[in-house]
CSV table of C-alpha atoms in Angstrom, one decimal:
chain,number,residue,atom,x,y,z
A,1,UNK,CA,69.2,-72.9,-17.6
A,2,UNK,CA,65.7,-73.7,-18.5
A,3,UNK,CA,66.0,-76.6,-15.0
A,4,UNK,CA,67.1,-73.9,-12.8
A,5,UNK,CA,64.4,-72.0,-13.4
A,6,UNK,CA,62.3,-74.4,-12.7
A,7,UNK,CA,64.0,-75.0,-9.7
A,8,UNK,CA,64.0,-71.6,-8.1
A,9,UNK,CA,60.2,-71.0,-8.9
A,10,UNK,CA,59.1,-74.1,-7.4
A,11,UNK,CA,61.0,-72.8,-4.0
A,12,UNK,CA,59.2,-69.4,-4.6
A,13,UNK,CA,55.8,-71.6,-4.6
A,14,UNK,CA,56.9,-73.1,-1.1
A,15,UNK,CA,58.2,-69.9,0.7
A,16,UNK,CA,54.9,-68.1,0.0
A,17,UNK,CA,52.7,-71.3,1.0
A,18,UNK,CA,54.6,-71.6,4.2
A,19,UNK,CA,53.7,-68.1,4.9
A,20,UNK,CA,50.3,-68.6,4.6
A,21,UNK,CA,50.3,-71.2,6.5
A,22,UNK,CA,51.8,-69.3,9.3
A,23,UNK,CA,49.5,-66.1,8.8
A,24,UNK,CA,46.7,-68.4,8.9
A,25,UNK,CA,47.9,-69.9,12.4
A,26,UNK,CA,48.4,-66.9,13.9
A,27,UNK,CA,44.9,-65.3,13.0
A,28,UNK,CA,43.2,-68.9,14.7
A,29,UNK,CA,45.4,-68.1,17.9
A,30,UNK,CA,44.1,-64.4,17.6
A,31,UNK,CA,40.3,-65.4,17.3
A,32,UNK,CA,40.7,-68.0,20.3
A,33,UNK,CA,42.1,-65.4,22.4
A,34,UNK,CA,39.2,-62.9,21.6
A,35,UNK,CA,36.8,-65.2,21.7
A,36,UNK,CA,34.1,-64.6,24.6
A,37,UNK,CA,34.0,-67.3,27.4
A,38,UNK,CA,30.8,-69.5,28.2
A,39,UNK,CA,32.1,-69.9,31.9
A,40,UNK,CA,29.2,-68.6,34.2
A,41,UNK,CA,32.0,-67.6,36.7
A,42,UNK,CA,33.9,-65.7,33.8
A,43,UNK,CA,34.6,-62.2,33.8
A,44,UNK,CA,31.8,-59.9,32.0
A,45,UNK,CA,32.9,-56.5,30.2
A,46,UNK,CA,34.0,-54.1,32.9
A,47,UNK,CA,37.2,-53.7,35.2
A,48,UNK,CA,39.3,-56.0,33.9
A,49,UNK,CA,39.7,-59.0,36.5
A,50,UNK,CA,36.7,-57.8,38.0
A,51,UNK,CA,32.8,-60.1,37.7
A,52,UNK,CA,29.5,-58.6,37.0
A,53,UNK,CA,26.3,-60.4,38.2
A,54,UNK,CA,22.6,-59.4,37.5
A,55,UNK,CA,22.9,-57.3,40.3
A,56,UNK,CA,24.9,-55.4,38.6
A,57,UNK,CA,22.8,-54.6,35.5
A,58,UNK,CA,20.0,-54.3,37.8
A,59,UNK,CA,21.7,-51.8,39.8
A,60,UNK,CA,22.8,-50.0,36.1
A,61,UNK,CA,19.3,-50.3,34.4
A,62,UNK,CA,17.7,-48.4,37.5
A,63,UNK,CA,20.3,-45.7,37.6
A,64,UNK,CA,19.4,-45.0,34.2
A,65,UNK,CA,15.6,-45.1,34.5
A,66,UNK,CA,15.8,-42.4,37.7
A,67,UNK,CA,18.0,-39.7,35.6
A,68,UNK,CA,16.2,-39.7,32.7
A,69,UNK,CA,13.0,-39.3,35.4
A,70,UNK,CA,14.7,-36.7,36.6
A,71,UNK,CA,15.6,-35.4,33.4
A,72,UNK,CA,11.5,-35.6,32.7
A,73,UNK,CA,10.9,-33.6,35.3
A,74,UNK,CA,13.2,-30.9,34.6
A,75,UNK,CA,11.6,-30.7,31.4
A,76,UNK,CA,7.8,-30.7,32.3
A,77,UNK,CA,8.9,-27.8,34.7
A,78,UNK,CA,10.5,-26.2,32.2
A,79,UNK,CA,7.4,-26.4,29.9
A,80,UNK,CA,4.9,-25.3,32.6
A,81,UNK,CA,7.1,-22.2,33.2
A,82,UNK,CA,6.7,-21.8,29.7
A,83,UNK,CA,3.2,-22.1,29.6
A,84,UNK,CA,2.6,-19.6,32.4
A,85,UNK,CA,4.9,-16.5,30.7
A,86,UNK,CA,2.8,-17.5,27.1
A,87,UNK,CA,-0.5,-16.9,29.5
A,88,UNK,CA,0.7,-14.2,31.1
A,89,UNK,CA,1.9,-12.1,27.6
A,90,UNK,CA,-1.5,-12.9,26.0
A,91,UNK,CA,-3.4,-11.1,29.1
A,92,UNK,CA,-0.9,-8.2,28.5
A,93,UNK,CA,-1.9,-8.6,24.6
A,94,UNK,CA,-5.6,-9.0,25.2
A,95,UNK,CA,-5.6,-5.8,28.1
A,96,UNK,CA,-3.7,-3.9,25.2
A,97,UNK,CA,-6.1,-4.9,22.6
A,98,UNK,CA,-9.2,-3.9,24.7
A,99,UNK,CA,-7.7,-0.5,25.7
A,100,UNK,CA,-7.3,-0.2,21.7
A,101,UNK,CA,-11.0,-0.7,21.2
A,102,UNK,CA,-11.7,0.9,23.6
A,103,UNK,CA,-10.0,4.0,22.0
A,104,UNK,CA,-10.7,3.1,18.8
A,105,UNK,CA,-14.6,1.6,18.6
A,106,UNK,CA,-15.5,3.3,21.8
A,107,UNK,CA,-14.8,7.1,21.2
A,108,UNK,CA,-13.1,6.9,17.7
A,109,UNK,CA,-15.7,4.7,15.6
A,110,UNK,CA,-19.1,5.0,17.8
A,111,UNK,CA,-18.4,1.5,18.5
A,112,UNK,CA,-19.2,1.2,22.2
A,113,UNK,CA,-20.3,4.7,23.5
A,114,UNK,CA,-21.8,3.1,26.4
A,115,UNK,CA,-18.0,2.8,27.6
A,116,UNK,CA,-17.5,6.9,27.1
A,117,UNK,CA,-19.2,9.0,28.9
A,118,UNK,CA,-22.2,10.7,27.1
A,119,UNK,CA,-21.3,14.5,27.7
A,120,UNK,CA,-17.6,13.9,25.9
A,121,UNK,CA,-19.6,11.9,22.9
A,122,UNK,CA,-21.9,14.3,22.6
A,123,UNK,CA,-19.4,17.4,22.5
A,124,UNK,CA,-17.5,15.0,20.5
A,125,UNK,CA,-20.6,14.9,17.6
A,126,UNK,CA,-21.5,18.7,18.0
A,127,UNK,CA,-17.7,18.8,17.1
A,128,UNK,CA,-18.8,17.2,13.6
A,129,UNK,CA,-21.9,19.1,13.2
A,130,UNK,CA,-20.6,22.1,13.6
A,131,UNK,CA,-17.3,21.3,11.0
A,132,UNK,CA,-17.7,21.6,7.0
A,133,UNK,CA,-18.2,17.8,7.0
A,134,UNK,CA,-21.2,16.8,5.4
A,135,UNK,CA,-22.6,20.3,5.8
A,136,UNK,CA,-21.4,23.8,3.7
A,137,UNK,CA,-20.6,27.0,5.3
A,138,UNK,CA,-21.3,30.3,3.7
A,139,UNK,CA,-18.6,32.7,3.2
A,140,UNK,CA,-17.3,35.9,2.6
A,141,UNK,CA,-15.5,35.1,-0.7
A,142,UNK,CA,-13.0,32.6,-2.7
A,143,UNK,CA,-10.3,33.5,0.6
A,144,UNK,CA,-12.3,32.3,3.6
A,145,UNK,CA,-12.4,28.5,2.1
A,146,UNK,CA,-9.9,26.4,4.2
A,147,UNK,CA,-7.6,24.5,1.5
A,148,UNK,CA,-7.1,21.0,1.4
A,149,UNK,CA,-3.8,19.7,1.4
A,150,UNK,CA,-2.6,16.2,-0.5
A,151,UNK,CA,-0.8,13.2,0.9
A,152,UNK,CA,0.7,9.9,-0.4
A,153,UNK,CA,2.3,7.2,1.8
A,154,UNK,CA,5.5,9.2,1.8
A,155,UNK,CA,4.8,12.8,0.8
A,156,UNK,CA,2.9,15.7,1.4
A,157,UNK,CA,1.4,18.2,-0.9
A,158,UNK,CA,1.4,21.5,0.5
A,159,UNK,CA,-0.8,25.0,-0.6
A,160,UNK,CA,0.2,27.3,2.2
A,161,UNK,CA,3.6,27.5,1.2
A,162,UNK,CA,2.4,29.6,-1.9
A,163,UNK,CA,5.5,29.6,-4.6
A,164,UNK,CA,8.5,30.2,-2.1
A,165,UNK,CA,9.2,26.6,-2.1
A,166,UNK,CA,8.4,23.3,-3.2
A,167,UNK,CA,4.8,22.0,-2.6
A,168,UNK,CA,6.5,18.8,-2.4
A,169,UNK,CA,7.9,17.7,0.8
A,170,UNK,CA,8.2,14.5,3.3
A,171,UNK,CA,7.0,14.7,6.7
A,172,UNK,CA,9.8,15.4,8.4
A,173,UNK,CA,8.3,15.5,11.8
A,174,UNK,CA,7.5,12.6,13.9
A,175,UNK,CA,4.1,14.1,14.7
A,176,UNK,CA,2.6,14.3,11.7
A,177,UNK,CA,4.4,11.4,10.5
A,178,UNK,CA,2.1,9.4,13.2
A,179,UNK,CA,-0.7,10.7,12.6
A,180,UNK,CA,-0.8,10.1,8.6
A,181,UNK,CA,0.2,6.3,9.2
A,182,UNK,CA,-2.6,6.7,12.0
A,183,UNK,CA,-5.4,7.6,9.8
A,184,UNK,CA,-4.7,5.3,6.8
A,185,UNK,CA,-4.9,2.3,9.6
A,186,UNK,CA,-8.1,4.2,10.8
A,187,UNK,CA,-9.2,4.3,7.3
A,188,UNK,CA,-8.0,0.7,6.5
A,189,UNK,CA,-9.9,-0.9,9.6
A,190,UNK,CA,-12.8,0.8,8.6
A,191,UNK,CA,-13.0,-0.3,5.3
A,192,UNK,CA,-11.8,-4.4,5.9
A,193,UNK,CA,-14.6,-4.4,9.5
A,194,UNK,CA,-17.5,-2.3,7.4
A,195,UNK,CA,-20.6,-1.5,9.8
A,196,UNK,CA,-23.9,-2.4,8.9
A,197,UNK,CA,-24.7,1.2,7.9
A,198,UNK,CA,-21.7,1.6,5.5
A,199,UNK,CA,-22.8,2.1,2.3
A,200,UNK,CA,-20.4,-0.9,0.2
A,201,UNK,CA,-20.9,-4.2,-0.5
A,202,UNK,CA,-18.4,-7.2,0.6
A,203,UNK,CA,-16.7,-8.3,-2.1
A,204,UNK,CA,-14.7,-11.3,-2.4
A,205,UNK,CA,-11.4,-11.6,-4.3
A,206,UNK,CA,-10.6,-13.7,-7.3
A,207,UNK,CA,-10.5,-16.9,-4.9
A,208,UNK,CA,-13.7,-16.6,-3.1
A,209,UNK,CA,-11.7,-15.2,-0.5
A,210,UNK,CA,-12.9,-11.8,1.7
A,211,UNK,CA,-11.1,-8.9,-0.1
A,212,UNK,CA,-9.1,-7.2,2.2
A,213,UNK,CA,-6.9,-3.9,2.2
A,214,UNK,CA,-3.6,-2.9,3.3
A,215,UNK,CA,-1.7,0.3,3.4
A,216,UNK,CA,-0.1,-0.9,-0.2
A,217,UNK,CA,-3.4,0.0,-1.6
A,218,UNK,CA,-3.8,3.6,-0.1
A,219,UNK,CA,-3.8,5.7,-3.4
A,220,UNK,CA,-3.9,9.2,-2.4
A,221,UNK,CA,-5.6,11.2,0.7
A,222,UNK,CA,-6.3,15.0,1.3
A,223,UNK,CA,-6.8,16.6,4.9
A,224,UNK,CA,-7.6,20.1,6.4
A,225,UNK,CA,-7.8,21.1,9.7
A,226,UNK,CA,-10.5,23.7,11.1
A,227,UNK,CA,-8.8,25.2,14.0
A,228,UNK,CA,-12.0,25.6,16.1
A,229,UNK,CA,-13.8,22.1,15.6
A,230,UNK,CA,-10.8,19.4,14.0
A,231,UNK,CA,-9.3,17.7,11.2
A,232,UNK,CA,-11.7,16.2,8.2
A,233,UNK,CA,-9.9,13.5,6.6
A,234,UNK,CA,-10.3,12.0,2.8
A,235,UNK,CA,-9.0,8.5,2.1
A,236,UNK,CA,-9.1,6.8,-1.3
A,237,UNK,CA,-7.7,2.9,-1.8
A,238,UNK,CA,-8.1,0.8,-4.5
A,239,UNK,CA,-7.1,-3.0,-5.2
A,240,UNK,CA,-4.4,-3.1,-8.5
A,241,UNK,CA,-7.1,-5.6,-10.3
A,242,UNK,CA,-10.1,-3.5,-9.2
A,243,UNK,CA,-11.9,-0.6,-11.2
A,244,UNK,CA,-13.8,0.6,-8.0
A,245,UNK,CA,-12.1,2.8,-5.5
A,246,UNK,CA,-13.1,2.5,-1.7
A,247,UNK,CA,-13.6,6.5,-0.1
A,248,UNK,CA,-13.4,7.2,3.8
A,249,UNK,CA,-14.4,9.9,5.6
A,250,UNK,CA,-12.8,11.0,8.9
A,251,UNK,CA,-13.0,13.5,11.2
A,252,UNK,CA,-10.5,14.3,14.4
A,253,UNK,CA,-12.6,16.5,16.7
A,254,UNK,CA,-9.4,17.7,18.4
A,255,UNK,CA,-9.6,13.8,19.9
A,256,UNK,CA,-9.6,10.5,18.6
A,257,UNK,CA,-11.0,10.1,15.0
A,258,UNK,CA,-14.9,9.6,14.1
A,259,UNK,CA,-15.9,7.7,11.3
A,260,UNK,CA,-18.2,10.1,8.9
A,261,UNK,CA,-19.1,7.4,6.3
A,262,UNK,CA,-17.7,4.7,3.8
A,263,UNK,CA,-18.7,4.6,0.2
A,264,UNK,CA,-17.6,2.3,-2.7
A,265,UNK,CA,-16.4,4.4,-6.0
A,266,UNK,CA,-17.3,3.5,-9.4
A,267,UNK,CA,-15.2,5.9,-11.6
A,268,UNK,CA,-15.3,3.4,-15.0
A,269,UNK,CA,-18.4,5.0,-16.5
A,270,UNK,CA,-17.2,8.8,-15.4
A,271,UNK,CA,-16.5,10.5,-18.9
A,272,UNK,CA,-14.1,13.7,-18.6
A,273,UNK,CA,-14.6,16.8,-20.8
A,274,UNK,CA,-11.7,18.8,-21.3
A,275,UNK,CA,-12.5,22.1,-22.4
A,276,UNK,CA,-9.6,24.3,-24.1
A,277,UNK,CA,-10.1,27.9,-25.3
A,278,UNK,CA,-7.3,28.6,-27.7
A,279,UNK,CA,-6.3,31.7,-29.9
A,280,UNK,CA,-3.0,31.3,-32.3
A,281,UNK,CA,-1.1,29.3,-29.8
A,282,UNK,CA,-0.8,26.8,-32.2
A,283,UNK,CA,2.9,25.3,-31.2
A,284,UNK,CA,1.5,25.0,-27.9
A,285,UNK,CA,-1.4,22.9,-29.0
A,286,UNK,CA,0.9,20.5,-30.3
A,287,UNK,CA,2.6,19.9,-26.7
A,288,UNK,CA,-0.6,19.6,-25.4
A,289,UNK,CA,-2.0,17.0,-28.1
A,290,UNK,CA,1.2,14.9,-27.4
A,291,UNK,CA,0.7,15.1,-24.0
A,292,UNK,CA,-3.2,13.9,-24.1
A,293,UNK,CA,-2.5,11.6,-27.0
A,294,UNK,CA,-0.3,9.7,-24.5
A,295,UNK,CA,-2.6,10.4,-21.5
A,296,UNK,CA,-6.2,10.2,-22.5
A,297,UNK,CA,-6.4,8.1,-25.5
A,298,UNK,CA,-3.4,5.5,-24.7
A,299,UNK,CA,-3.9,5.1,-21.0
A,300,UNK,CA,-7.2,6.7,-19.5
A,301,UNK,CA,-9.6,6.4,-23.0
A,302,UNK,CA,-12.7,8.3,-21.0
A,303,UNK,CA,-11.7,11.8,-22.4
A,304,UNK,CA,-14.0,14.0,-24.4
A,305,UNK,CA,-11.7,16.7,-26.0
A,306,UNK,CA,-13.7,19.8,-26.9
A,307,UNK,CA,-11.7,23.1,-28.1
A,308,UNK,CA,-13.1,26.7,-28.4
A,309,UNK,CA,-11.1,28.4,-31.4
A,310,UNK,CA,-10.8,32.6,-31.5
A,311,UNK,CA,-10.2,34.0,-34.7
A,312,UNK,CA,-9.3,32.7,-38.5
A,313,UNK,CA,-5.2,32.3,-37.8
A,314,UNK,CA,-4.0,29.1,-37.3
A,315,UNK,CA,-7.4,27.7,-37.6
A,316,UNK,CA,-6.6,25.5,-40.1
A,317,UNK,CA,-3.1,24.0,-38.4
A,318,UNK,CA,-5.7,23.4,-35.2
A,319,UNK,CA,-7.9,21.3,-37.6
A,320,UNK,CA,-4.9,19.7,-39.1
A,321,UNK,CA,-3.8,18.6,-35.7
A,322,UNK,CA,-6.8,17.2,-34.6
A,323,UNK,CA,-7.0,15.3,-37.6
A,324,UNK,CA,-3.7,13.6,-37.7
A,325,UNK,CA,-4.2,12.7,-34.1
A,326,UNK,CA,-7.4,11.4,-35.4
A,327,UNK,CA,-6.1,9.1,-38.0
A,328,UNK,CA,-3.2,8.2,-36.0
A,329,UNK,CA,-5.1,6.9,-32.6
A,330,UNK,CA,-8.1,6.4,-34.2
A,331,UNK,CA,-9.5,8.8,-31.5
A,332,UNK,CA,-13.1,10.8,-32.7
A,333,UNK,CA,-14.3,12.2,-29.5
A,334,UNK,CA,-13.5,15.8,-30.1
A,335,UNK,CA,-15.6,18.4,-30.6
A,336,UNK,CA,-13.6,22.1,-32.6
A,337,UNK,CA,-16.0,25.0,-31.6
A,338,UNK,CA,-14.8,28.6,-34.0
A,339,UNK,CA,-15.7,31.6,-32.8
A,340,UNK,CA,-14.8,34.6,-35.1
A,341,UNK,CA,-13.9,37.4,-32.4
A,342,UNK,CA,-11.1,38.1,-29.8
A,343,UNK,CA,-10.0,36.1,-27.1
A,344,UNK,CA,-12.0,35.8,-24.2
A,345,UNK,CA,-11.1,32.6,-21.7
A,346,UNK,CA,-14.8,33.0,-19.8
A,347,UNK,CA,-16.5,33.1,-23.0
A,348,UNK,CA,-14.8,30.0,-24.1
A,349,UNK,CA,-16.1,27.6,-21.6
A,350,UNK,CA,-19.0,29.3,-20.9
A,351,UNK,CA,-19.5,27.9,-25.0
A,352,UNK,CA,-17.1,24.8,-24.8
A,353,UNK,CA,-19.6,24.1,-21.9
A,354,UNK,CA,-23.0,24.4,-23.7
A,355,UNK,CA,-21.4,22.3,-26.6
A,356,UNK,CA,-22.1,19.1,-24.9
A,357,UNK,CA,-25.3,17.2,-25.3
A,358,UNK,CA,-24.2,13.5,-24.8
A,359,UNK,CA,-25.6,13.3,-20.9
A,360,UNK,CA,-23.8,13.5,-17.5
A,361,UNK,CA,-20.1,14.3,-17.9
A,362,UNK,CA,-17.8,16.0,-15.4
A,363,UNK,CA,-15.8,18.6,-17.0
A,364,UNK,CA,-12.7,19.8,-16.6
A,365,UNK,CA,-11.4,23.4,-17.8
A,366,UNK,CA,-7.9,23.4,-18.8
A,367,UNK,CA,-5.9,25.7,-20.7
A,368,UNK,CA,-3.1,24.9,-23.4
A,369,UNK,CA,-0.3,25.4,-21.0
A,370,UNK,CA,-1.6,22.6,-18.7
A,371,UNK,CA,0.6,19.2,-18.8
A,372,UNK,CA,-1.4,16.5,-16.7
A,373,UNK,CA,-1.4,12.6,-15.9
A,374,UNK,CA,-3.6,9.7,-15.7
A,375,UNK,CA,-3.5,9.5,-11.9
A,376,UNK,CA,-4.9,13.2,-12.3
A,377,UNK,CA,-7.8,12.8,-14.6
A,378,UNK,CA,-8.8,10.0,-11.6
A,379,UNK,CA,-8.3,12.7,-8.8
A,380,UNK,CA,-10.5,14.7,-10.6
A,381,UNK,CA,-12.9,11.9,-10.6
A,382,UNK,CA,-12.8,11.2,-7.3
A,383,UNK,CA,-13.4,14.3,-5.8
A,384,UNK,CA,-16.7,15.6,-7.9
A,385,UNK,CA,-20.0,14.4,-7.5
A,386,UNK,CA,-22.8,14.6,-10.1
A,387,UNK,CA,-25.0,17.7,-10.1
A,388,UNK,CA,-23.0,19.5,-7.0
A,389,UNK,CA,-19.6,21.0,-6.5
A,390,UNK,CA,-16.4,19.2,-6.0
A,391,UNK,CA,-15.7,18.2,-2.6
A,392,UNK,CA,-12.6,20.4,-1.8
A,393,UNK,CA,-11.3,23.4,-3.4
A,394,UNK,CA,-8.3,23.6,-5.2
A,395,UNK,CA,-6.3,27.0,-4.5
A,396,UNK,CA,-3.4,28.0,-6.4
A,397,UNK,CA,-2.1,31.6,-8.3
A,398,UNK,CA,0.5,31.0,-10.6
A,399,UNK,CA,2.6,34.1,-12.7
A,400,UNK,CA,4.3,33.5,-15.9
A,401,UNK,CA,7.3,36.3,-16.1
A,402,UNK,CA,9.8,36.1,-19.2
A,403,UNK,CA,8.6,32.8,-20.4
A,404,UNK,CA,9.6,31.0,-17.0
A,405,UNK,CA,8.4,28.1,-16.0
A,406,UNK,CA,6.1,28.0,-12.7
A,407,UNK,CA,3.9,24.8,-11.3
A,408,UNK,CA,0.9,24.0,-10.3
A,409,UNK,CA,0.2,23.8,-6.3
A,410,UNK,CA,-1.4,20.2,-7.2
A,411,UNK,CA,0.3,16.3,-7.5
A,412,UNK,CA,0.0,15.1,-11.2
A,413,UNK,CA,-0.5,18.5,-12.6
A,414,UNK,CA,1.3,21.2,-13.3
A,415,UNK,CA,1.8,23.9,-15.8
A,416,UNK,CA,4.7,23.8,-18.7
């Protein structure tokens, strides 16, 4: 057994030798078939049976080198074409931009007045003389005042309406939609291309970069429209990082607008005195001290508090109030006037008014009903000048029947 083993293994050994040998014969007949031919005469790649000279490849290179010429050509054509509409658009661009000026600085902002004619400017001007502007009017009474109405970005704040409906409301209309986006842009390309007599400095932001505004940094604006003479136009925007607001002035003489002036705003030093005449009310106090615990001494912290107290009941809850407010927020800038006789609202800020002696302060009178916001306290900051009145008038009549509810015609402000 063990021999014919032996003996069939050793034929295994054979059989695959032999084919090897064979594979490896007919892979050296394979590569001298394949092999190309050193014959000058022999036939190159190409029709098969057919010979290729350096004709040929002459012939082949210079087909070659006039299509991708041709191909050059096509393309440089292509690009001048190109060239030509670019040109052309930017003219269209340029003409656009020069009739926008032209609106704009040369009747609008006093730009270029050479390019208007003189008698249209000067109506134009007497428009702006004539309108409450920079100058006051003297009227009849409280009635004859034109009110102001307020604006954001995407909302309107309107007084006419009285009580009926809500002051709230979006411009609807695609008039007066285009003409708020029209004066913010007015108001934004006056403020980021200042003229030399605007009364700001140029500031740079936290880079070294020139600060400049877009609409994102519109805060609030208020507008009223003289039906005779035009539209006066107040824009306030201020940079998130910034304490200083940036005010505009415009004016639409029935025409394009007119820039009136350009200040800068510094409202971080402007200390508010709110001045509450109370009697009894005492569980309305406490609304009102949660309300300015969380508005004037967590968020705004510029608030002078001062209250005018009638009569001896409640007297000490008011005191007890003020005091837990005091050791809770650590807030001591409140002054508790008592008077010992009846109500009388005038007589209470007429005193809550004389109580101050600390220096310029705007103040604010405000009874115990009023709920009111940050963003308010800043409005009223923004629209009162030191030894003067505010700059627009703020109309409203509110009635309080059966304990119902009934706001204020003003945004951030309203009674509770």
């Amino acid at each position: 057994m063990p021999r014919r083993g032996l003996i069939l293994q050793t034929r295994t050994h054979w059989l695959l030798l032999g084919l090897a040998l064979l594979c490896s014969l007919v892979l050296f007949l394979y590569l001298l078939e394949c092999a190309p031919q050193t014959d000058g005469n022999a036939s190159l790649p190409g029709v098969v049976g057919e010979s290729y000279g350096r004709e040929y490849y002459q012939a082949l290179l210079q087909e070659q080198e006039e299509h991708y010429q041709t191909r050059a050509t096509s393309l440089k054509r292509q690009i001048a074409q190109l060239k030509q509409e670019l040109q052309e658009m930017s003219e269209k661009m340029r003409s656009l931009q020069e009739r926008k000026n032209l609106g704009a600085n040369g009747i609008g902002y006093q730009g270029n007045k050479e390019q208007a004619p003189s008698d249209l400017l000067e109506f134009l001007h007497s428009q702006i003389d004539k309108a409450e502007v920079s100058t006051g009017a003297k009227l009849p009474s409280e009635y004859g005042v034109i009110p102001f109405e307020s604006f954001t970005l995407m909302k309107v704040f309107q007084l006419e309406m009285g009580l009926t409906r809500h002051p709230e409301e979006k411009p609807v209309r695609k008039d007066k939609r285009d003409e708020l986006v029209e004066v913010i842009e007015a108001g934004l390309e006056v403020i980021n291309n200042p003229d030399e007599d605007d009364e700001q400095e140029d500031e740079d932001g936290p880079l070294g970069e020139k600060l400049i505004f877009n609409e994102n940094d519109f805060i609030e604006g208020y507008y009223r429209t003289e039906r005779d003479k035009g539209t006066q136009y107040e824009l306030f925007f201020k940079k998130a990082d910034l304490m200083e607001y940036r005010h505009v002035t415009l004016f639409r003489p029935f025409g394009p607008l007119m820039k009136v002036k350009s200040e800068m705003i510094d409202i971080s030093r402007s200390i508010i005195n709110i001045i509450v005449p109370l009697a009894e009310r005492t569980e309305a106090f406490v609304q009102f001290m949660q309300n300015f615990r969380d508005v004037c001494i967590h968020q705004d912290k510029r608030i002078h508090l001062t209250v005018v107290y009638f009569g001896k009941e409640g007297l000490s809850k008011v005191k007890s109030i003020l005091e837990s407010v005091t050791s809770e927020s650590n807030f001591h800038n409140y002054t508790l006037v008592s008077l010992n006789e009846e109500f009388n609202r005038g007589r209470g800020l007429n005193v809550g008014a004389r109580a101050w002696d600390k220096g310029e302060v705007l103040m604010f009178f405000c009874d115990v009903d009023i709920y009111f916001s940050a963003e308010f306290l800043n409005s009223c900051r923004l629209n009162a000048e030191p030894g003067s009145q505010k700059r627009f008038w703020l109309l409203a009549r509110f009635w309080v029947w059966n304990d119902m509810s009934v706001s204020i015609r003003f945004p951030n402000c309203w009674w509770i």
